[in-house]
Coordinates of C-alpha atoms in Angstrom, one line a residue:
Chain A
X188 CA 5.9 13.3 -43.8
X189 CA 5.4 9.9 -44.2
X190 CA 5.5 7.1 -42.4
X191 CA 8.7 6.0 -43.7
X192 CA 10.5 9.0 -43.7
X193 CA 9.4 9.0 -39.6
X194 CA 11.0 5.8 -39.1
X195 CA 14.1 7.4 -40.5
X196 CA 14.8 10.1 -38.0
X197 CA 12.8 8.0 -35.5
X198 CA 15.6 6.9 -33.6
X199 CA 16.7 10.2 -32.9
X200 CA 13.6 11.8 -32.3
X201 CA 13.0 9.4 -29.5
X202 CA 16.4 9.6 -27.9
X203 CA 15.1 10.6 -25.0
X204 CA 13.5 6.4 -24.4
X205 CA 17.2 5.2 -25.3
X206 CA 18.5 7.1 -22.0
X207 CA 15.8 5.5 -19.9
X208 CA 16.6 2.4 -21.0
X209 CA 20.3 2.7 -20.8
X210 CA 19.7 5.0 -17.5
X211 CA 17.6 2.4 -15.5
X212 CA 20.4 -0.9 -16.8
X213 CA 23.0 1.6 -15.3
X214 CA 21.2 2.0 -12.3
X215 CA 20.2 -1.7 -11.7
X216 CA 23.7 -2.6 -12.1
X217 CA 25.4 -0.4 -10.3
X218 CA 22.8 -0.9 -7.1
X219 CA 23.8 -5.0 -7.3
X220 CA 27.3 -4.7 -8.9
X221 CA 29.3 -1.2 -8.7
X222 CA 28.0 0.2 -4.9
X223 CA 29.6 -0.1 -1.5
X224 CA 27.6 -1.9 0.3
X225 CA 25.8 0.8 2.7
X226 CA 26.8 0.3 6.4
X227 CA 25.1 0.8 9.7
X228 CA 26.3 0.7 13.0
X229 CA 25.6 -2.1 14.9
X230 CA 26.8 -2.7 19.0
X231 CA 29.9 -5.5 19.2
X232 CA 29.3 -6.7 22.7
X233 CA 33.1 -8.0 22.3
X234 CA 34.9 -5.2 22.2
X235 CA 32.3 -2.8 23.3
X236 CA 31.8 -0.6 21.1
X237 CA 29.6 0.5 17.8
X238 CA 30.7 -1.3 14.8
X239 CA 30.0 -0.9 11.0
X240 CA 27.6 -3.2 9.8
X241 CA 26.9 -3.8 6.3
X242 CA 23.0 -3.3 5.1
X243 CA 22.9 -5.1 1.6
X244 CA 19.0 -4.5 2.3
X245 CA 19.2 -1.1 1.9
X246 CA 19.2 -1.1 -1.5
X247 CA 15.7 -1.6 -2.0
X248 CA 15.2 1.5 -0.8
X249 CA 16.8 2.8 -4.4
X250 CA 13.5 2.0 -6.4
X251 CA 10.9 1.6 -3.2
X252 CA 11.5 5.6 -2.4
X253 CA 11.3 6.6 -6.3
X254 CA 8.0 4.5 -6.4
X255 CA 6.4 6.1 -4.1
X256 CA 7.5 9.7 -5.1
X257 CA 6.0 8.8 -8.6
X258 CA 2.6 7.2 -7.0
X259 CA 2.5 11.2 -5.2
X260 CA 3.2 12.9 -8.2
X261 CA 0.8 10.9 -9.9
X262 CA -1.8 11.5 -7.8
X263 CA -0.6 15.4 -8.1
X264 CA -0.9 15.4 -12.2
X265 CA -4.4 13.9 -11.5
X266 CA -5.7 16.7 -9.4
X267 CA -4.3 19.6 -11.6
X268 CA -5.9 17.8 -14.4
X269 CA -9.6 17.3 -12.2
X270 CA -9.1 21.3 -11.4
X271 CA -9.4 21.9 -15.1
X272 CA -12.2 19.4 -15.9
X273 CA -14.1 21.7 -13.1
X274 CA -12.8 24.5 -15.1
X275 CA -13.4 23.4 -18.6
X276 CA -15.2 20.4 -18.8
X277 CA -12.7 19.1 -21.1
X278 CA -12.9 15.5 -22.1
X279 CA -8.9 15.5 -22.5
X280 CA -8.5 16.8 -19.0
X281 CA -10.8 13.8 -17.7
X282 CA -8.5 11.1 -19.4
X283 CA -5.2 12.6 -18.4
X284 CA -6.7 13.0 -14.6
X285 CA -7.6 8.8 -14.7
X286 CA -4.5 8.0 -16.2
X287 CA -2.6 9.4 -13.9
X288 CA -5.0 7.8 -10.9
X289 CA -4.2 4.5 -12.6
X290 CA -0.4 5.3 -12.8
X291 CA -0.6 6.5 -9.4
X292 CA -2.7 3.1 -8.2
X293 CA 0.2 1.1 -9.9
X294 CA 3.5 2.8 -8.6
X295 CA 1.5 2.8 -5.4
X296 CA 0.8 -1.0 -5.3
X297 CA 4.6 -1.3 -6.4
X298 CA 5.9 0.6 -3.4
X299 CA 3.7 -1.5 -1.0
X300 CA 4.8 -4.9 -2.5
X301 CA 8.5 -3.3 -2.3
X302 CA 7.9 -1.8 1.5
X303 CA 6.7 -5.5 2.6
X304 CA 9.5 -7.3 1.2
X305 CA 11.9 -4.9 2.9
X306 CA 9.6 -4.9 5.9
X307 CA 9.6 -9.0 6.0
X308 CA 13.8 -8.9 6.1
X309 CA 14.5 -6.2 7.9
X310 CA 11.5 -6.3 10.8
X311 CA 10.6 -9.9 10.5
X312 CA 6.8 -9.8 8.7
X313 CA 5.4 -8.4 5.6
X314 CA 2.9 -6.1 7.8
X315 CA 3.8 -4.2 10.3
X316 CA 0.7 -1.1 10.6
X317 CA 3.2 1.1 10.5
X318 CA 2.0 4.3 10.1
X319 CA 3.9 5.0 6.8
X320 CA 2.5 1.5 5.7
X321 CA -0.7 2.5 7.0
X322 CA -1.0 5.7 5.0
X323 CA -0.2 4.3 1.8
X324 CA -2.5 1.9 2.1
X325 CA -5.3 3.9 2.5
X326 CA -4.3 6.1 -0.2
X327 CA -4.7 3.2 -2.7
X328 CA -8.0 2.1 -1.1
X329 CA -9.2 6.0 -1.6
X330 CA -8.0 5.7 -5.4
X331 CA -9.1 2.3 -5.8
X332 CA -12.8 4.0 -4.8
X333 CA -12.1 6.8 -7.4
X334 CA -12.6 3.8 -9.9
X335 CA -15.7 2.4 -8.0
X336 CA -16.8 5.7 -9.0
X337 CA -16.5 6.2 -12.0
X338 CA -17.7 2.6 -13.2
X339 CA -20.8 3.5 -11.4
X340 CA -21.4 6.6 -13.8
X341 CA -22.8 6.3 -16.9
X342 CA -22.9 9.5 -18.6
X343 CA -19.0 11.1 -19.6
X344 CA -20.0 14.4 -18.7
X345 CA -21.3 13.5 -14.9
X346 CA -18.6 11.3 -14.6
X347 CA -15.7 13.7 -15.8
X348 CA -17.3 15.6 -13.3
X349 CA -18.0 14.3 -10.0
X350 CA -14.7 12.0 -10.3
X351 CA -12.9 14.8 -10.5
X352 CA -14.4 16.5 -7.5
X353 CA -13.6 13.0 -5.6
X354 CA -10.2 13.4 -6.9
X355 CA -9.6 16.7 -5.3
X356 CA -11.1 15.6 -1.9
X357 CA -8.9 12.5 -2.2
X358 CA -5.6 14.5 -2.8
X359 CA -6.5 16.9 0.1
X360 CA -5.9 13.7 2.6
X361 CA -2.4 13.3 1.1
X362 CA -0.2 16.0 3.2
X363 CA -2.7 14.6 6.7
X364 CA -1.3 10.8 5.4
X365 CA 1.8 11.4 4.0
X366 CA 3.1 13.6 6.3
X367 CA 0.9 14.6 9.3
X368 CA 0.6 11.2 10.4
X369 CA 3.5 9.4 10.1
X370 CA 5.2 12.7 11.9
X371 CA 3.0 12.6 14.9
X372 CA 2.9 8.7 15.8
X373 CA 6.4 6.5 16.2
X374 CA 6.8 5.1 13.0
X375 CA 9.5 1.8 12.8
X376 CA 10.2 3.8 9.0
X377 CA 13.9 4.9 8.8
X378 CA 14.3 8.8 9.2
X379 CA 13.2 10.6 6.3
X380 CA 16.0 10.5 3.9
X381 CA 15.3 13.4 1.6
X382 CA 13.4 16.0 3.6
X383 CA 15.4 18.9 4.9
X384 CA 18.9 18.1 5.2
X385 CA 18.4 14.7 4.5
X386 CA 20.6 14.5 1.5
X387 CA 23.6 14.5 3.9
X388 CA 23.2 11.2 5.5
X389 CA 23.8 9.5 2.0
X390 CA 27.2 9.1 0.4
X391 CA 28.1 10.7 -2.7
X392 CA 27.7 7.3 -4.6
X393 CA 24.4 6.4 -3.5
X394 CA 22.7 9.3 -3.8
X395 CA 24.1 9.7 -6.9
X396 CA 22.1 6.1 -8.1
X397 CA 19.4 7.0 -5.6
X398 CA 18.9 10.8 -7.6
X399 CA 19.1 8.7 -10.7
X400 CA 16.6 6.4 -10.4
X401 CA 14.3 8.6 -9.1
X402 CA 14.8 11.1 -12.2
X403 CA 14.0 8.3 -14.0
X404 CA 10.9 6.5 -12.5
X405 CA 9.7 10.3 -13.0
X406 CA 10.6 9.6 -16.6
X407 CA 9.3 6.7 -17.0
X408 CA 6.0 8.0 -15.5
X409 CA 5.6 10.7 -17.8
X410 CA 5.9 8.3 -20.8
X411 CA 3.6 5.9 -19.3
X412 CA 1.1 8.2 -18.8
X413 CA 1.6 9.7 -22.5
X414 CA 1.5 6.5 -24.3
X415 CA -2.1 5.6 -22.2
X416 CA -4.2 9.3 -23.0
X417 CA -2.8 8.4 -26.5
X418 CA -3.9 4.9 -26.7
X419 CA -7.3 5.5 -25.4
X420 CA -7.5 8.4 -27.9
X421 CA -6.0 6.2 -30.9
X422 CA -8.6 3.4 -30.2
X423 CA -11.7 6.0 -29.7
X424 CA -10.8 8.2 -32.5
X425 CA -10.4 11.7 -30.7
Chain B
X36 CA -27.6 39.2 1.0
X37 CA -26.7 40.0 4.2
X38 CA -24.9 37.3 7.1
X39 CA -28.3 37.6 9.1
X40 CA -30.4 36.3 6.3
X41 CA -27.7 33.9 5.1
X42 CA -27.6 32.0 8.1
X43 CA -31.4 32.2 9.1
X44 CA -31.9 30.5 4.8
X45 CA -29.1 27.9 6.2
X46 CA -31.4 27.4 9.2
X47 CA -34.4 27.1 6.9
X48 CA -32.6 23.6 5.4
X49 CA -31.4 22.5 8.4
X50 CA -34.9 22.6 9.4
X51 CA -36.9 21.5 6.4
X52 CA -34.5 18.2 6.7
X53 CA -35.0 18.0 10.3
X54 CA -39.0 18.3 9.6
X55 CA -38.8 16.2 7.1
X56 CA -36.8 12.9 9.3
X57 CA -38.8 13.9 11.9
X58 CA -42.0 12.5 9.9
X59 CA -40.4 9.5 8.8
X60 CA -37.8 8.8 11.2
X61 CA -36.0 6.7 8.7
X62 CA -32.5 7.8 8.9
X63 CA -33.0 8.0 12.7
X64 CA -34.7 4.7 13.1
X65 CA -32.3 2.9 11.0
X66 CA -29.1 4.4 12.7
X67 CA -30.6 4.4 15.9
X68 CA -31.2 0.3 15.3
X69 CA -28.2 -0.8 13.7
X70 CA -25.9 0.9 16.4
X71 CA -27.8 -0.2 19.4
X72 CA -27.9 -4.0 17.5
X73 CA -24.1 -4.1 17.1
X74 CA -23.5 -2.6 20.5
X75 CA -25.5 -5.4 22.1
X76 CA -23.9 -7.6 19.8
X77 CA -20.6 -7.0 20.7
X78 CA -21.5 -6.6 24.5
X79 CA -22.6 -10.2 24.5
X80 CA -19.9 -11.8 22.3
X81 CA -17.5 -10.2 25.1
X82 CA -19.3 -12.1 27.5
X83 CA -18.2 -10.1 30.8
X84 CA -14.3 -10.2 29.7
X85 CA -13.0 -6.5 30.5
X86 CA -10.9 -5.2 27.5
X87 CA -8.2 -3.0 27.8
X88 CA -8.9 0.5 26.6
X89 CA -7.3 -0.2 23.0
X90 CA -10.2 -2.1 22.2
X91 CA -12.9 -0.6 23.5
X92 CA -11.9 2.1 21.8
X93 CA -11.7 0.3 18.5
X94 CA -15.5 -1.1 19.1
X95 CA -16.9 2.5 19.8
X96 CA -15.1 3.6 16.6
X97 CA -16.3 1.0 14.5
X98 CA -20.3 1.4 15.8
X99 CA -19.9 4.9 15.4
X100 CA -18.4 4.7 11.5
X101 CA -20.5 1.9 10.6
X102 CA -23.9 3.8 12.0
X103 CA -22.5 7.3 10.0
X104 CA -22.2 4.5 6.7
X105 CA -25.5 3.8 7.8
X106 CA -27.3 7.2 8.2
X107 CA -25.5 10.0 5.8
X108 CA -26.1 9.2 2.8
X109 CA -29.9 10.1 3.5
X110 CA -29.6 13.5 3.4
X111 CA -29.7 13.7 -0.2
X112 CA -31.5 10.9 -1.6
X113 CA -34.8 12.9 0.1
X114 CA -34.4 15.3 -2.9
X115 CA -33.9 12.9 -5.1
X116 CA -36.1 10.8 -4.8
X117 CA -38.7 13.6 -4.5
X118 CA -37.3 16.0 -6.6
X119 CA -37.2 18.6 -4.2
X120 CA -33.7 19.2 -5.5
X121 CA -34.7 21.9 -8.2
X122 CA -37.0 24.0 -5.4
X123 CA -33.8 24.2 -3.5
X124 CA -31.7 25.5 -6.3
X125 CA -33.9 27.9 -6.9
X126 CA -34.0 29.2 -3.3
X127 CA -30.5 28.8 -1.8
X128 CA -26.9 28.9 -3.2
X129 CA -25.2 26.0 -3.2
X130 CA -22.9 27.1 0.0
X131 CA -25.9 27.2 2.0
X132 CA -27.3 23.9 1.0
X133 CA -23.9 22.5 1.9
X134 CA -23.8 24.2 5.3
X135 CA -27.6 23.1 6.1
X136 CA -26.9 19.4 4.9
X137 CA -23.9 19.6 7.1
X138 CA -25.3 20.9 10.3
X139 CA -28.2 18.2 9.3
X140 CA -25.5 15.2 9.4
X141 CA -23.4 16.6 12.3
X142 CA -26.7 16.6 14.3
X143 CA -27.6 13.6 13.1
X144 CA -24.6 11.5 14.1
X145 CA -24.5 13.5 17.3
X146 CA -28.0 12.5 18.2
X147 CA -26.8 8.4 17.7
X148 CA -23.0 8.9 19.5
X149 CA -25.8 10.8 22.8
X150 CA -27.6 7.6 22.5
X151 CA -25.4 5.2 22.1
X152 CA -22.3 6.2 23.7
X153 CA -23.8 6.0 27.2
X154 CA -25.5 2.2 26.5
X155 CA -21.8 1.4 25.5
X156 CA -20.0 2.5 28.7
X157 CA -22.9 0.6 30.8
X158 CA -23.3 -2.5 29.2
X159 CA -19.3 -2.8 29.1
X160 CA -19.1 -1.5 32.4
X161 CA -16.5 1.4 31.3
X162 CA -15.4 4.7 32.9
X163 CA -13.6 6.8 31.0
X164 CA -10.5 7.9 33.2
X165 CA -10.5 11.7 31.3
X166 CA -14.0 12.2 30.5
X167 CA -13.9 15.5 28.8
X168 CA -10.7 14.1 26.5
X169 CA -12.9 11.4 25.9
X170 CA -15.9 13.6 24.9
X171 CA -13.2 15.7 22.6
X172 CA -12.4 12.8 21.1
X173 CA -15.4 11.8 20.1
X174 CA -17.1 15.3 19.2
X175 CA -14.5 16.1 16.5
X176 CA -14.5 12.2 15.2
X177 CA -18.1 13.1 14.6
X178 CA -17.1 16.6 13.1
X179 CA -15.1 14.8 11.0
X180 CA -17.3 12.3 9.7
X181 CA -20.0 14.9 8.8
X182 CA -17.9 17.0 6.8
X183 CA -16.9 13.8 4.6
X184 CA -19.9 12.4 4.6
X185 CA -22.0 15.5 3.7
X186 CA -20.3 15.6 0.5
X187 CA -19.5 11.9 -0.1
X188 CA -23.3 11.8 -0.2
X189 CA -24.3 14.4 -2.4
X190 CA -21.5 13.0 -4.8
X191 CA -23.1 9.6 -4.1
X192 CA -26.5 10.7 -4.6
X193 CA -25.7 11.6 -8.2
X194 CA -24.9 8.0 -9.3
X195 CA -27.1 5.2 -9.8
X196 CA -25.4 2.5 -7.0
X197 CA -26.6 4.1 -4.2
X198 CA -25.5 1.7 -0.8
X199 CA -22.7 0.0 -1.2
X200 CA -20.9 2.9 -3.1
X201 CA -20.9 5.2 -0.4
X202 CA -19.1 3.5 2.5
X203 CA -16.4 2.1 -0.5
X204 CA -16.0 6.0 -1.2
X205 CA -16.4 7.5 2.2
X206 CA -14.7 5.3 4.2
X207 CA -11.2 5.2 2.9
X208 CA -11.8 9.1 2.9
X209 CA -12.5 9.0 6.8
X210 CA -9.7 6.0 7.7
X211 CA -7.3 9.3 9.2
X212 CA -10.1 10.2 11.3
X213 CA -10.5 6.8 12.6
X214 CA -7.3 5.6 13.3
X215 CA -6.4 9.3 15.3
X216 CA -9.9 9.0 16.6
X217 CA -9.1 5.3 17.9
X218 CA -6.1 6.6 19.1
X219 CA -7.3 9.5 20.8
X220 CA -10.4 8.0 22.6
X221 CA -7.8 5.4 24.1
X222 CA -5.7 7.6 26.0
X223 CA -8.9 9.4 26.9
X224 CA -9.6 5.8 28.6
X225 CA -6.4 4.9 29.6
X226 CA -5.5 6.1 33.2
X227 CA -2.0 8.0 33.8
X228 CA -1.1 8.9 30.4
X229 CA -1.7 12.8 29.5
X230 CA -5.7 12.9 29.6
X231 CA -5.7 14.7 25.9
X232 CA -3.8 13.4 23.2
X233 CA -3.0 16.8 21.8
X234 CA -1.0 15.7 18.6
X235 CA -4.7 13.7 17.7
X236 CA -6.7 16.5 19.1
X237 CA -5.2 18.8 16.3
X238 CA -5.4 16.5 13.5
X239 CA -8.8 15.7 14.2
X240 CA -9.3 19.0 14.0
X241 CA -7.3 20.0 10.9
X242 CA -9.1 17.4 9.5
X243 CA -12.2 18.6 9.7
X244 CA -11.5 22.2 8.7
X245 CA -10.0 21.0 6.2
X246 CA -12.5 18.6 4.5
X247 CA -15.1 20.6 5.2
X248 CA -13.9 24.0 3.7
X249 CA -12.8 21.4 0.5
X250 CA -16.4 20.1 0.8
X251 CA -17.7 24.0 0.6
X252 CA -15.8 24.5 -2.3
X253 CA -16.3 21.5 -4.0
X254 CA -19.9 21.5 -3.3
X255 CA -21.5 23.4 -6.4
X256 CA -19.8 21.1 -8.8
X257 CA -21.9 18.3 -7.6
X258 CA -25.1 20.4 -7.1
X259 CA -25.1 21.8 -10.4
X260 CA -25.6 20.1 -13.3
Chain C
X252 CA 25.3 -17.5 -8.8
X253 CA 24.5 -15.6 -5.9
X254 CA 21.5 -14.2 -5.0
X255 CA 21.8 -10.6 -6.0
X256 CA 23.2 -11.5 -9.6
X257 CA 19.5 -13.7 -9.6
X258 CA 17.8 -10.9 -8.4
X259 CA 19.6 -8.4 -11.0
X260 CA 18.8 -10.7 -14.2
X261 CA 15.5 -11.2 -13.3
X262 CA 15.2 -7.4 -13.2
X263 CA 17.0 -7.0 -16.0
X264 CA 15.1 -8.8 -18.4
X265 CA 12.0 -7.7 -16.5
X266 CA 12.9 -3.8 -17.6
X267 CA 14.3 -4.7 -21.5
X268 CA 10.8 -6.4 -21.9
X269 CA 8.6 -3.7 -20.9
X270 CA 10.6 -1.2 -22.2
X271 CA 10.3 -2.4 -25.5
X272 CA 6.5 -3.5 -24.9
X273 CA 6.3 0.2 -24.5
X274 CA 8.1 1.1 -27.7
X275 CA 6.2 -1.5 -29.6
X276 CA 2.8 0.1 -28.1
X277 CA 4.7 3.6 -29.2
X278 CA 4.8 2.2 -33.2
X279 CA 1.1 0.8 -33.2
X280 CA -0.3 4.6 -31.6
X281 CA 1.8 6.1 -35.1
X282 CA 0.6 3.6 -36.9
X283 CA -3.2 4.5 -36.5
X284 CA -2.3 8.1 -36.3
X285 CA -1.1 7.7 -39.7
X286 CA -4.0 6.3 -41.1
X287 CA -6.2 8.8 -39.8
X288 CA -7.1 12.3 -41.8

């Protein structure tokens, strides 16, 4: 089929990007434009008594929780793919696996640039060593070393190779950071929201967005980390 | 092969790398020096001011982590920088050359925290208020930091940057152990609060199982080439 | 305009221009995929 002919049925073939891009407008506009403003209670000396409060804030949550989902699942494609490069020794598995380190690095920054910002209006500075804060941070310091590693390894096959054992070890602190930890110490994080019954303390509305967007950072994810394995084997010619 | 002779050829590393600081002394020396240097160090930049248990705990925590960056990676650049490596293929599987390397480190780093540990609570005139807690604490931070280290190094050792590479890998790896190790040793030194910090206790300790069985059966993809 | 219609443009035009950096980067991988065997 040529070129040509692709372009044709292109549009169709690739509907898939159209609802992404349609999905994540919908979703930005309806966080700043369509939802009811989420509402906390807050104490009104005057009369006494606990009062609704609207928490515009709260909408950052809608992308900063999704961002750190995908940074995890990242970090999860890498160390299937690292499994199978101990496995198999496959070149292919060694790209995916640092793709999706580098996704994960990215999404990861995001949610700490995200957490801050909500941190600096809703706690009153942009660091707080929270433990949730804490963890993430050390996550991307531990993939951020990944890389130290591999650009300090010539040969592919070594590299492939003892990256993806670091990988592994790195992925094994994950349930002790992002879950043992914040657990055990008081965290000033706002009760986990989707964990166990979670889901309740949302109204329908926003975890209808909030369900959207994550679906959709996942989405977006997944192309991301497509289009970069193809790139890099597009420009090397494999 | 049976346990008996597994652990006695475990043994046989631990000792042949034992033998073989013993002669040189240069992981020793070299931990030994840089932890007693920063302890002084900090003793003297305090100046007689008594800090509060937080800390002190933090300084112990920090000599300790920075004299492991120090001393760990050593265990494998012996074979290869003399080649030794092959001999030990030949000889052991690669679980056992993990388990010797790691008794090798954990004894290592034990050796500096027996030394050093009592230099820092004279020189800062400390008491720990829970003692044992406090020894806990401190015993399975240094569990901890062996099992990472062990294969941190042998990952390390494989690459051509030797130094600076391994603390940038290793120590992100240990930061859980340090921040529930900071915590921990705190309450051991702070009086009235529940001696042992149980909820650190058992992720120091998950830690450590954990990392090391990950290290066991990570191990031979390093080794073998 | 009030702040959150600032802060919705701005991430408005920030998505439409990487999503179609990203379909632009989808044409030029077909493109060399083409002209290889």
């Amino acid at each position: 089929m040529s070129s040509a002919q692709r372009d044709g049925n292109w549009f169709f073939r690739h509907w898939w990007k159209w609802l992404l891009f349609l999905g994540m407008i919908l979703v930005l506009a309806a966080t700043f434009l369509w939802l009811p403003v989420v509402q906390r209670p807050a104490w009104d000396a005057a009369t006494n008594s606990w009062k609704p409060e609207p928490w515009p804030l709260f909408r950052i949550m809608i992308f900063h929780v999704p961002m750190s989902w995908v940074a995890t699942i990242a970090f999860l494609v890498a160390t299937i793919h690292s499994i199978q490069v101990l496995r198999t020794g496959s070149r292919l598995a060694d790209l995916k696996a640092a793709t999706a380190s580098e996704l994960g690095l990215l999404f990861g920054i995001m949610a700490t640039v995200t957490g801050s910002i909500w941190a600096r209006y809703e706690w009153g500075s942009f660091w707080n060593w929270d433990p949730r804060e804490t963890s993430i941070l050390i996550l991307i310091l531990i993939y951020g070393a990944y890389f130290a590693l591999r650009s300090a390894i010539p040969t592919e096959t070594t590299r492939a190779r003892l990256s993806a054992v670091y990988a592994i070890l790195a992925f094994l602190m994950v349930p002790f950071l992002v879950f043992i930890v914040p657990r055990m110490v008081e965290s000033l994080h706002p009760a986990p929201i989707l964990d166990r019954r979670g889901k309740m303390q949302m109204d329908k509305e926003l975890l209808v967005v909030f369900l959207s967007s994550l679906t959709l950072f996942t989405i977006l994810f997944g192309w991301l980390w497509h289009l970069k394995v193809s790139i890099v084997r597009a420009r090397d010619r494999w | 092969m049976s346990s008996a002779s597994w652990i006695s050829r475990t043994l046989a590393i631990l000792a042949k790398d034992a033998r073989a600081e013993l002669r040189t002394r240069y992981a020793l020396n070299a931990v030994l020096l840089f932890a007693l240097s920063s302890l002084v160090a900090v003793s003297m930049s305090l100046a007689g001011a008594r800090p509060g248990p937080d800390m002190l705990a933090a300084f112990l925590w920090i000599l300790m982590v920075f004299a492991a960056m120090a001393g760990l990676p050593r265990s494998f650049v012996h074979e290869e920088e003399r080649q030794t490596s092959g001999w030990l293929k030949l000889s052991a599987s690669p679980a056992m050359v993990y388990c010797g390397k790691f008794a090798f480190n954990l004894l290592l780093i034990l050796l500096v925290e027996l030394v050093t540990v009592p230099i820092f609570l004279v020189l800062l005139n400390v008491t720990p208020v829970h003692p044992a807690a406090f020894c806990l604490a401190i015993g399975l931070g240094c569990l901890g930091l062996a099992a990472a280290g062990t294969l941190v190094a042998a990952i390390v050792a494989r690459t051509q940057n030797r130094g600076s590479l391994f603390a940038a890998l290793a120590l992100p790896l240990l930061l859980p152990v340090i921040v529930t190790g900071t915590i921990a040793t705190r309450e051991s030194l702070s009086p009235g609060t529940g001696a042992v910090a149980w909820g650190e206790v058992r992720v120091l300790l998950s830690y450590a199982v954990v990392v090391f069985t990950g290290g066991l059966l990570l191990f031979e993809f390093v080794w073998n080439d | 305009m009030s702040a959150e219609l600032k802060v919705l443009s701005v991430l408005l035009v920030v998505w439409v221009g990487l999503f179609f950096y990203l379909l632009h980067l989808d044409r030029e991988i077909r493109k060399i995929k083409d002209r290889q065997p």
